[in-house]
Amino acid sequence: MMEGAGLVAKRILVTGGTGLVGRAIEKVVADGEGQPDEEWIFVSSRDADLTSTTETKALFEQHKPTHVIHLAAMVGGLFKNIRYNLDFWRRNILINDNVLHSAYETGVQKVVSCLSTCIFPDKTTYPIDESMVSISIPMHSPADIPTLLNSLLSCPQIHNGPPHSSNFGYAYAKRMIDIQNRGYFEQHGCRFTAVIPTNVFGPHDNFNIEDGHVLPGLIHKVYLAKQTGSALTVWGTGKPRRQFIYSLDLARLFLWVLREYDEVEPIILSVGEEEEVSIREAAEAIVEAMDFRGELVFDTTKADGQFKKTASNAKLRRYLPSFQFTPFRQAVKETCAWFSTNYANARK
């Protein structure tokens, strides 16, 4: 728990508070971005099982937050998603419904949830932008639910096609947060919104090679290859492209959204389209950062996943035209240094 001096006007509960983004927010707040009227409470699965309605309600009644940043989720990389799509759907639906409904029941003033660019249809036009999740569905009573469902099924934006088949469970569960936010606003006037970050990485990530995301998995692989003097094997062709956002940059943007962003419509938090890099380029940046001198091999028998999901940050730039992102190679270098220093205790 982190508390500023003087009168506390905001009690901010961060679910998933010990994960990649939660730790980044905690660091940014501790390093001077916090405000005197804010009390920050970072919780993890050790504090409550958010798939349990009872435990989630008890957590909210214990801390009585005025604001919530909802990061908690079952997450994983491409190959974990492929193996456990049903688990990703069920656990995340339960977590999200419990958190949002407990926030409503306890009078939370604002919730900012975390979505993902994987919510967008696999077959779509690029760049992706917020208009692709824009819907307007008036709902004033439970009797309107059939109309709501019919509208969703015929909606030409977010539901105009399935997400990529590799992670459909996670993607559909994340889509539903946006639907719930709109429902709570239409029916109860709640200020629940969401952000859509692109691929996040940084200190405190999950560096598990099998189940982690691509960049932390590659960092771990390079570390091990350097230790053993073996080649670095990258799964897939290396051709897919991604926009990577440093967790500390995303943390600063989360604070802005919590304090200043008043739309229910989600907002994409991303570097620009011109900053998109291939998996090969990402691997080469890690090789450079860790001074790896061995061979780089691509195992093309492994799946590539979605080729690209280029997102536009034009809306963010309209709000924050001068926001400075950490250069990709600098952020990779800092993350590699953190992993090497904290190897014994890092999630892997």
Short mmCIF file of C-alpha atoms in Angstrom, two decimals, residues 77-259:
data_model
loop_
_atom_site.label_atom_id
_atom_site.label_comp_id
_atom_site.label_asym_id
_atom_site.label_seq_id
_atom_site.Cartn_x
_atom_site.Cartn_y
_atom_site.Cartn_z
CA GLY A 77 1.76 -16.33 -24.88
CA LEU A 78 0.74 -17.85 -28.20
CA PHE A 79 1.32 -21.50 -27.35
CA LYS A 80 -0.37 -21.39 -23.93
CA ASN A 81 -3.40 -19.74 -25.55
CA ILE A 82 -3.57 -22.43 -28.22
CA ARG A 83 -3.60 -25.17 -25.56
CA TYR A 84 -6.05 -23.58 -23.09
CA ASN A 85 -8.53 -21.40 -24.97
CA LEU A 86 -11.48 -22.60 -22.84
CA ASP A 87 -9.64 -21.89 -19.59
CA PHE A 88 -8.74 -18.40 -20.82
CA TRP A 89 -12.41 -17.73 -21.61
CA ARG A 90 -13.90 -19.09 -18.37
CA ARG A 91 -11.42 -17.64 -15.88
CA ASN A 92 -11.31 -14.19 -17.45
CA ILE A 93 -15.09 -13.92 -17.80
CA LEU A 94 -15.47 -14.73 -14.10
CA ILE A 95 -12.73 -12.32 -13.03
CA ASN A 96 -14.04 -9.43 -15.11
CA ASP A 97 -17.68 -9.88 -14.11
CA ASN A 98 -16.82 -10.11 -10.41
CA VAL A 99 -14.56 -7.05 -10.46
CA LEU A 100 -16.91 -4.82 -12.43
CA HIS A 101 -20.02 -5.82 -10.51
CA SER A 102 -18.29 -5.42 -7.14
CA ALA A 103 -17.12 -1.98 -8.30
CA TYR A 104 -20.70 -1.07 -9.18
CA GLU A 105 -22.14 -2.44 -5.93
CA THR A 106 -19.62 -0.60 -3.74
CA GLY A 107 -19.98 2.74 -5.53
CA VAL A 108 -16.56 2.93 -7.20
CA GLN A 109 -16.33 6.22 -9.11
CA LYS A 110 -14.19 5.00 -12.00
CA VAL A 111 -12.78 1.73 -13.34
CA VAL A 112 -10.07 1.48 -15.99
CA SER A 113 -9.75 -2.05 -17.37
CA CYS A 114 -7.07 -3.45 -19.64
CA LEU A 115 -8.04 -4.96 -23.00
CA SER A 116 -5.76 -6.13 -25.82
CA THR A 117 -5.41 -5.60 -29.56
CA CYS A 118 -6.24 -9.30 -29.94
CA ILE A 119 -9.91 -8.36 -29.46
CA PHE A 120 -10.09 -7.10 -33.04
CA PRO A 121 -11.19 -9.37 -35.88
CA ASP A 122 -8.44 -11.39 -37.49
CA LYS A 123 -9.59 -10.34 -40.96
CA THR A 124 -9.75 -6.56 -40.81
CA THR A 125 -8.33 -3.39 -42.27
CA TYR A 126 -5.25 -1.71 -40.85
CA PRO A 127 -4.46 0.25 -38.87
CA ILE A 128 -6.88 -0.80 -36.15
CA ASP A 129 -8.50 2.11 -34.33
CA GLU A 130 -11.09 2.76 -31.64
CA SER A 131 -13.95 3.18 -34.14
CA MET A 132 -13.81 -0.57 -34.68
CA VAL A 133 -15.14 -1.13 -31.16
CA SER A 134 -17.63 1.74 -31.20
CA ILE A 135 -21.25 0.79 -30.60
CA SER A 136 -24.19 2.70 -29.18
CA ILE A 137 -26.79 0.52 -27.53
CA PRO A 138 -29.39 2.14 -25.25
CA MET A 139 -30.45 -0.21 -22.45
CA HIS A 140 -32.66 1.02 -19.64
CA SER A 141 -34.04 -2.15 -18.03
CA PRO A 142 -33.55 -5.93 -17.98
CA ALA A 143 -36.29 -6.16 -20.61
CA ASP A 144 -33.86 -4.54 -23.04
CA ILE A 145 -31.35 -7.41 -22.81
CA PRO A 146 -32.69 -9.29 -25.89
CA THR A 147 -32.36 -6.07 -27.89
CA LEU A 148 -28.84 -5.63 -26.55
CA LEU A 149 -27.85 -9.14 -27.57
CA ASN A 150 -29.39 -8.80 -31.03
CA SER A 151 -27.57 -5.50 -31.50
CA LEU A 152 -24.28 -7.08 -30.52
CA LEU A 153 -24.75 -9.95 -32.95
CA SER A 154 -25.47 -7.55 -35.81
CA CYS A 155 -22.87 -4.98 -34.76
CA PRO A 156 -20.66 -4.08 -37.74
CA GLN A 157 -17.57 -3.17 -35.70
CA ILE A 158 -16.18 -5.31 -32.88
CA HIS A 159 -18.33 -8.32 -33.85
CA ASN A 160 -17.80 -8.14 -37.59
CA GLY A 161 -15.55 -11.18 -37.45
CA PRO A 162 -13.87 -13.61 -35.08
CA PRO A 163 -10.52 -12.88 -33.48
CA HIS A 164 -7.50 -14.95 -34.47
CA SER A 165 -8.18 -18.63 -33.76
CA SER A 166 -5.02 -19.02 -31.68
CA ASN A 167 -6.39 -17.03 -28.71
CA PHE A 168 -10.13 -16.75 -29.24
CA GLY A 169 -10.95 -17.55 -25.59
CA TYR A 170 -8.89 -14.67 -24.20
CA ALA A 171 -9.94 -12.31 -26.99
CA TYR A 172 -13.69 -12.86 -26.58
CA ALA A 173 -13.42 -12.48 -22.78
CA LYS A 174 -11.62 -9.16 -23.26
CA ARG A 175 -14.22 -8.01 -25.80
CA MET A 176 -16.90 -8.53 -23.18
CA ILE A 177 -15.30 -6.00 -20.81
CA ASP A 178 -16.11 -3.28 -23.33
CA ILE A 179 -19.69 -4.55 -23.59
CA GLN A 180 -20.04 -4.55 -19.81
CA ASN A 181 -18.58 -1.04 -19.53
CA ARG A 182 -21.20 0.25 -21.94
CA GLY A 183 -23.96 -1.65 -20.15
CA TYR A 184 -23.00 -0.24 -16.74
CA PHE A 185 -22.89 3.25 -18.23
CA GLU A 186 -26.21 2.98 -20.07
CA GLN A 187 -28.07 1.36 -17.17
CA HIS A 188 -26.36 2.83 -14.10
CA GLY A 189 -24.30 5.81 -15.27
CA CYS A 190 -21.01 4.19 -14.20
CA ARG A 191 -17.71 5.65 -15.42
CA PHE A 192 -16.16 2.36 -16.47
CA THR A 193 -13.74 2.49 -19.39
CA ALA A 194 -10.84 0.50 -20.84
CA VAL A 195 -7.49 0.88 -22.52
CA ILE A 196 -6.17 -1.23 -25.39
CA PRO A 197 -2.38 -1.55 -25.17
CA THR A 198 -0.29 -3.21 -27.82
CA ASN A 199 2.38 -5.77 -26.85
CA VAL A 200 3.66 -4.82 -23.39
CA PHE A 201 7.09 -5.78 -22.06
CA GLY A 202 9.46 -4.73 -19.31
CA PRO A 203 10.80 -5.65 -15.85
CA HIS A 204 8.69 -8.13 -13.84
CA ASP A 205 7.34 -9.76 -17.01
CA ASN A 206 6.74 -13.51 -17.24
CA PHE A 207 9.91 -14.79 -18.94
CA ASN A 208 8.68 -18.39 -19.26
CA ILE A 209 9.79 -19.73 -22.64
CA GLU A 210 6.79 -22.03 -23.15
CA ASP A 211 3.97 -19.88 -21.79
CA GLY A 212 5.22 -16.27 -21.81
CA HIS A 213 4.85 -13.63 -24.49
CA VAL A 214 7.26 -13.45 -27.37
CA LEU A 215 9.69 -10.76 -26.23
CA PRO A 216 10.31 -11.93 -22.63
CA GLY A 217 10.51 -15.50 -23.93
CA LEU A 218 13.21 -14.45 -26.38
CA ILE A 219 15.12 -12.62 -23.65
CA HIS A 220 15.17 -15.80 -21.57
CA LYS A 221 16.24 -17.86 -24.59
CA VAL A 222 19.12 -15.51 -25.35
CA TYR A 223 20.22 -15.59 -21.70
CA LEU A 224 20.31 -19.41 -21.73
CA ALA A 225 21.95 -19.65 -25.17
CA LYS A 226 24.66 -17.29 -24.00
CA GLN A 227 25.23 -19.37 -20.87
CA THR A 228 25.49 -22.65 -22.78
CA GLY A 229 27.16 -21.37 -25.94
CA SER A 230 24.38 -22.77 -28.11
CA ALA A 231 22.42 -21.28 -31.02
CA LEU A 232 19.38 -19.08 -30.42
CA THR A 233 16.29 -20.76 -31.84
CA VAL A 234 13.33 -18.45 -32.53
CA TRP A 235 9.97 -20.16 -33.00
CA GLY A 236 8.30 -19.32 -36.31
CA THR A 237 9.55 -17.44 -39.35
CA GLY A 238 10.34 -14.16 -37.59
CA LYS A 239 8.16 -12.31 -40.11
CA PRO A 240 5.10 -11.35 -37.98
CA ARG A 241 5.08 -7.71 -36.91
CA ARG A 242 4.21 -6.15 -33.55
CA GLN A 243 4.09 -2.77 -31.82
CA PHE A 244 5.82 -3.09 -28.47
CA ILE A 245 5.15 -0.67 -25.61
CA TYR A 246 7.45 -0.44 -22.59
CA SER A 247 5.63 -1.18 -19.34
CA LEU A 248 6.86 2.03 -17.68
CA ASP A 249 5.47 4.11 -20.57
CA LEU A 250 2.17 2.27 -20.32
CA ALA A 251 2.10 2.90 -16.56
CA ARG A 252 2.41 6.66 -17.09
CA LEU A 253 -0.42 6.51 -19.61
CA PHE A 254 -2.60 4.53 -17.19
CA LEU A 255 -2.26 7.34 -14.65
CA TRP A 256 -3.38 9.85 -17.28
CA VAL A 257 -6.39 7.72 -18.24
CA LEU A 258 -7.37 7.29 -14.59
CA ARG A 259 -7.16 11.04 -13.87
#
